Amino acid sequence: KLSKRLEAVAKFVPTGAVMADIGSDHAYLPCYLIHKGTASYAIAGEVVKGPYESAVGQVQKESLTEKITVRLADGLAAIEEADHVDTVTIAGMGGPLIVSILEKHPEKLQGVTRLILQPNIHAKVIREWALAHQWAILDEEILEEDDKIYEILVLQRGQMELSTAEILFGPKLSLRKSPAFTKKWLREKDNWQRVLQSIEGAEQTPEIEEKRAELTALIRLVEGV
Ligand code: SAM
């Protein structure tokens, strides 16, 4: 059975998609989507030998070798032109790692019309990357599983405008304000307040002052939303 987190990612894969799941580990997501009939073909990419072998084994075990190709490759290098991939999923990594994967082989995204990205932390850098590279947010999701809160960003090509607050909180998520959203940002605010208190008595260096201003601004942003 798929985790609640990966099931939420799966929901955003369009019917008939030719997908590439980058950092696929056991290839659970592509296996699920092929079985379900959502994806018509899938690439599972992995850069580490162990997880790559797990993916190969899983695809064989589920008798899906006709529909899923597993490749040992760094990020988007797993995608070949002849695959005609239209949907890319990258899940279970930090936002900065996801962005570095997207930036390393930009030409691999030429035929791609949808990106479904699930950062474990720092979704903000993905929104910044999207803004800078003409991708627009089609939808967003936030969910809690095993006391962790995950965000999912669904991107399609297009222009968007985002405020500073929207870059941090997500334009759709901050409108919906689901319980997981509120929980996440109250938690973050608590952390920032704790850091602020810990530097209260600290020396007045420019670095400390800058940190203090930054934290105060963040706390104000959370209070604003
Ligand atoms: N996507 C799965 C999920 O969400 O459950 C697995 C997440 S797992 C925590 C992250 C996986 O990404 C690891 O198997 C790791 O080897 C792989 N990975 C990290 N950097 C990668 C890269 N540049 N290219 C391909 N895979 C990568």
Short mmCIF file of C-alpha atoms and ligand atoms in Angstrom, two decimals:
data_model
loop_
_atom_site.label_atom_id
_atom_site.label_comp_id
_atom_site.label_asym_id
_atom_site.label_seq_id
_atom_site.Cartn_x
_atom_site.Cartn_y
_atom_site.Cartn_z
CA LYS A 1 0.00 0.00 0.00
CA LEU A 2 1.24 3.43 -0.95
CA SER A 3 1.93 6.05 1.74
CA LYS A 4 -0.62 8.81 2.13
CA ARG A 5 2.09 11.19 0.92
CA LEU A 6 2.77 9.33 -2.36
CA GLU A 7 -0.94 8.76 -2.89
CA ALA A 8 -1.39 12.51 -2.77
CA VAL A 9 1.37 12.93 -5.36
CA ALA A 10 -0.26 10.24 -7.53
CA LYS A 11 -3.58 12.10 -7.56
CA PHE A 12 -2.03 14.86 -9.65
CA VAL A 13 -0.70 12.62 -12.42
CA PRO A 14 -2.98 13.06 -15.46
CA THR A 15 -4.61 10.02 -17.05
CA GLY A 16 -2.53 8.68 -19.92
CA ALA A 17 0.64 10.38 -18.70
CA VAL A 18 4.07 9.25 -19.73
CA MET A 19 5.86 9.93 -16.51
CA ALA A 20 9.35 9.99 -15.08
CA ASP A 21 9.72 9.53 -11.35
CA ILE A 22 13.13 10.89 -10.38
CA GLY A 23 14.63 9.53 -7.17
CA SER A 24 12.17 6.68 -7.35
CA ASP A 25 13.77 4.44 -4.70
CA HIS A 26 11.55 1.30 -4.79
CA ALA A 27 9.59 2.62 -7.77
CA TYR A 28 6.42 2.35 -5.68
CA LEU A 29 4.87 5.42 -7.28
CA PRO A 30 5.28 4.37 -10.94
CA CYS A 31 4.19 0.79 -10.11
CA TYR A 32 1.04 2.12 -8.45
CA LEU A 33 0.23 4.47 -11.32
CA ILE A 34 0.70 1.82 -14.00
CA HIS A 35 -1.40 -0.72 -12.08
CA LYS A 36 -4.11 1.86 -11.61
CA GLY A 37 -4.10 2.63 -15.34
CA THR A 38 -3.32 6.30 -14.74
CA ALA A 39 0.13 6.39 -16.34
CA SER A 40 0.58 4.73 -19.72
CA TYR A 41 4.35 4.41 -19.39
CA ALA A 42 6.91 5.27 -16.74
CA ILE A 43 10.61 5.84 -16.24
CA ALA A 44 11.96 5.30 -12.74
CA GLY A 45 15.26 7.15 -12.25
CA GLU A 46 17.69 6.53 -9.44
CA VAL A 47 21.24 7.77 -8.92
CA VAL A 48 22.19 5.38 -6.10
CA LYS A 49 22.91 1.73 -6.85
CA GLY A 50 21.01 0.22 -3.88
CA PRO A 51 17.70 2.00 -4.49
CA TYR A 52 18.15 1.46 -8.24
CA GLU A 53 18.34 -2.29 -7.63
CA SER A 54 15.30 -2.11 -5.33
CA ALA A 55 13.40 -0.40 -8.16
CA VAL A 56 14.46 -3.01 -10.71
CA GLY A 57 13.43 -5.78 -8.30
CA GLN A 58 10.06 -4.21 -7.52
CA VAL A 59 9.20 -3.70 -11.20
CA GLN A 60 10.08 -7.32 -11.94
CA LYS A 61 8.12 -8.57 -8.94
CA GLU A 62 5.03 -6.69 -10.10
CA SER A 63 5.53 -7.90 -13.71
CA LEU A 64 5.69 -4.36 -15.02
CA THR A 65 8.91 -4.50 -17.04
CA GLU A 66 6.94 -3.76 -20.26
CA LYS A 67 5.57 -0.54 -18.82
CA ILE A 68 8.34 0.76 -16.55
CA THR A 69 11.97 1.35 -17.47
CA VAL A 70 14.33 1.76 -14.53
CA ARG A 71 17.48 3.79 -15.19
CA LEU A 72 20.55 4.44 -13.09
CA ALA A 73 21.10 8.14 -13.75
CA ASP A 74 21.61 11.49 -12.07
CA GLY A 75 18.31 13.37 -11.90
CA LEU A 76 16.70 14.28 -15.22
CA ALA A 77 19.46 12.47 -17.14
CA ALA A 78 17.20 9.42 -16.71
CA ILE A 79 14.89 10.94 -19.35
CA GLU A 80 15.58 10.27 -23.04
CA GLU A 81 13.98 12.15 -25.93
CA ALA A 82 12.44 8.97 -27.35
CA ASP A 83 10.53 8.44 -24.07
CA HIS A 84 8.23 11.43 -24.77
CA VAL A 85 7.85 12.06 -21.07
CA ASP A 86 5.15 14.65 -20.33
CA THR A 87 4.97 14.44 -16.52
CA VAL A 88 7.80 14.46 -13.99
CA THR A 89 7.44 13.60 -10.31
CA ILE A 90 10.16 14.28 -7.74
CA ALA A 91 9.19 13.37 -4.18
CA GLY A 92 10.67 12.88 -0.75
CA MET A 93 13.66 15.22 -0.96
CA GLY A 94 14.41 18.71 0.26
CA GLY A 95 13.36 21.68 -1.89
CA PRO A 96 16.95 22.72 -2.67
CA LEU A 97 17.85 19.21 -3.93
CA ILE A 98 14.72 19.16 -6.11
CA VAL A 99 15.68 22.55 -7.58
CA SER A 100 19.25 21.41 -8.24
CA ILE A 101 17.89 18.38 -10.11
CA LEU A 102 15.61 20.63 -12.22
CA GLU A 103 18.48 23.02 -12.98
CA LYS A 104 21.11 20.47 -13.90
CA HIS A 105 19.56 19.20 -17.15
CA PRO A 106 16.96 21.83 -18.16
CA GLU A 107 16.81 20.54 -21.76
CA LYS A 108 15.25 17.32 -20.46
CA LEU A 109 12.12 19.27 -19.55
CA GLN A 110 11.41 20.35 -23.14
CA GLY A 111 8.44 18.06 -23.72
CA VAL A 112 7.28 18.14 -20.12
CA THR A 113 4.00 19.90 -19.39
CA ARG A 114 3.52 19.02 -15.74
CA LEU A 115 5.83 18.84 -12.73
CA ILE A 116 4.62 17.30 -9.48
CA LEU A 117 7.11 18.12 -6.76
CA GLN A 118 6.93 17.04 -3.14
CA PRO A 119 9.60 18.74 -1.05
CA ASN A 120 10.01 17.50 2.53
CA ILE A 121 11.31 20.94 3.49
CA HIS A 122 11.81 24.40 1.91
CA ALA A 123 9.02 24.40 -0.66
CA LYS A 124 9.78 28.11 -0.96
CA VAL A 125 12.84 27.57 -3.18
CA ILE A 126 10.70 25.58 -5.61
CA ARG A 127 8.21 28.45 -5.93
CA GLU A 128 11.13 30.81 -6.55
CA TRP A 129 12.52 28.48 -9.20
CA ALA A 130 9.08 28.18 -10.84
CA LEU A 131 8.67 31.97 -10.95
CA ALA A 132 12.07 32.38 -12.56
CA HIS A 133 11.53 29.62 -15.15
CA GLN A 134 7.98 30.30 -16.41
CA TRP A 135 6.22 27.58 -14.52
CA ALA A 136 2.96 28.41 -12.77
CA ILE A 137 1.31 26.77 -9.81
CA LEU A 138 -1.71 24.77 -10.93
CA ASP A 139 -2.43 23.32 -7.52
CA GLU A 140 -0.91 22.70 -4.12
CA GLU A 141 -1.53 20.25 -1.33
CA ILE A 142 -0.37 19.98 2.25
CA LEU A 143 -0.79 16.88 4.37
CA GLU A 144 0.34 15.30 7.58
CA GLU A 145 1.62 11.75 7.90
CA ASP A 146 3.45 10.26 10.90
CA ASP A 147 3.69 13.67 12.51
CA LYS A 148 5.48 15.11 9.47
CA ILE A 149 3.93 17.75 7.26
CA TYR A 150 4.50 17.55 3.51
CA GLU A 151 3.75 19.96 0.69
CA ILE A 152 3.06 19.06 -2.92
CA LEU A 153 3.38 21.57 -5.74
CA VAL A 154 1.80 20.95 -9.12
CA LEU A 155 3.28 23.10 -11.88
CA GLN A 156 2.34 23.75 -15.47
CA ARG A 157 3.96 26.10 -17.94
CA GLY A 158 2.92 29.72 -17.63
CA GLN A 159 3.51 33.03 -15.93
CA MET A 160 2.47 33.80 -12.39
CA GLU A 161 2.93 36.55 -9.87
CA LEU A 162 3.52 35.76 -6.24
CA SER A 163 3.91 38.01 -3.21
CA THR A 164 6.64 37.34 -0.64
CA ALA A 165 4.03 35.70 1.57
CA GLU A 166 2.73 33.53 -1.27
CA ILE A 167 6.27 32.36 -2.10
CA LEU A 168 6.66 31.18 1.49
CA PHE A 169 3.19 29.80 2.23
CA GLY A 170 1.96 28.90 -1.23
CA PRO A 171 -0.81 30.83 -3.01
CA LYS A 172 -3.37 28.00 -2.86
CA LEU A 173 -2.39 26.70 0.56
CA SER A 174 -2.60 30.11 2.19
CA LEU A 175 -6.10 30.63 0.81
CA ARG A 176 -7.33 27.23 1.99
CA LYS A 177 -5.64 27.27 5.38
CA SER A 178 -6.15 23.58 6.08
CA PRO A 179 -5.43 22.17 9.58
CA ALA A 180 -2.04 20.82 8.40
CA PHE A 181 -1.16 24.26 7.05
CA THR A 182 -2.04 26.00 10.30
CA LYS A 183 -0.16 23.38 12.30
CA LYS A 184 2.96 23.69 10.15
CA TRP A 185 3.19 27.47 10.37
CA LEU A 186 2.36 27.69 14.06
CA ARG A 187 5.15 25.16 14.59
CA GLU A 188 7.56 27.22 12.48
CA LYS A 189 6.56 30.39 14.28
CA ASP A 190 7.26 28.74 17.65
CA ASN A 191 10.71 27.75 16.39
CA TRP A 192 11.49 31.25 15.17
CA GLN A 193 10.31 32.76 18.44
CA ARG A 194 12.53 30.37 20.36
CA VAL A 195 15.53 31.39 18.23
CA LEU A 196 14.66 35.06 18.73
CA GLN A 197 14.57 34.58 22.49
CA SER A 198 17.86 32.73 22.44
CA ILE A 199 19.61 35.68 20.77
CA GLU A 200 17.84 38.26 22.92
CA GLY A 201 20.80 38.81 25.24
CA ALA A 202 23.38 38.23 22.53
CA GLU A 203 25.96 40.77 21.42
CA GLN A 204 24.86 43.45 18.97
CA THR A 205 26.72 42.32 15.88
CA PRO A 206 25.43 43.13 12.39
CA GLU A 207 24.87 39.40 11.83
CA ILE A 208 22.73 39.05 14.93
CA GLU A 209 20.80 42.18 14.02
CA GLU A 210 20.17 40.83 10.55
CA LYS A 211 18.99 37.48 11.93
CA ARG A 212 16.71 39.25 14.38
CA ALA A 213 15.17 41.37 11.61
CA GLU A 214 14.72 38.31 9.43
CA LEU A 215 13.00 36.30 12.16
CA THR A 216 10.78 39.21 13.13
CA ALA A 217 9.74 39.61 9.50
CA LEU A 218 8.95 35.89 9.20
CA ILE A 219 6.89 35.91 12.38
CA ARG A 220 4.96 38.91 11.07
CA LEU A 221 4.32 37.11 7.80
CA VAL A 222 2.88 34.10 9.63
CA GLU A 223 0.71 36.34 11.78
CA GLY A 224 -0.49 38.06 8.62
CA VAL A 225 -1.68 34.83 7.05
N1 SAM B 1 10.61 9.33 -4.28
C1 SAM B 1 10.53 8.32 -3.22
C2 SAM B 1 9.52 8.73 -2.21
O1 SAM B 1 9.07 9.86 -2.24
O2 SAM B 1 9.16 7.92 -1.35
C3 SAM B 1 11.89 8.10 -2.57
C4 SAM B 1 12.36 9.23 -1.72
S1 SAM B 1 13.98 8.91 -1.12
C5 SAM B 1 13.95 9.71 0.42
C6 SAM B 1 15.00 9.93 -2.14
C7 SAM B 1 15.62 9.15 -3.27
O3 SAM B 1 16.15 10.05 -4.22
C8 SAM B 1 16.76 8.25 -2.83
O4 SAM B 1 16.51 6.94 -3.25
C9 SAM B 1 17.98 8.86 -3.52
O5 SAM B 1 18.91 7.90 -3.90
C10 SAM B 1 17.36 9.54 -4.72
N2 SAM B 1 18.12 10.65 -5.28
C11 SAM B 1 18.74 11.66 -4.64
N3 SAM B 1 19.34 12.48 -5.49
C12 SAM B 1 19.08 12.01 -6.74
C13 SAM B 1 19.44 12.42 -8.06
N4 SAM B 1 20.20 13.50 -8.28
N5 SAM B 1 18.99 11.69 -9.09
C14 SAM B 1 18.24 10.58 -8.89
N6 SAM B 1 17.88 10.15 -7.66
C15 SAM B 1 18.30 10.84 -6.60
#
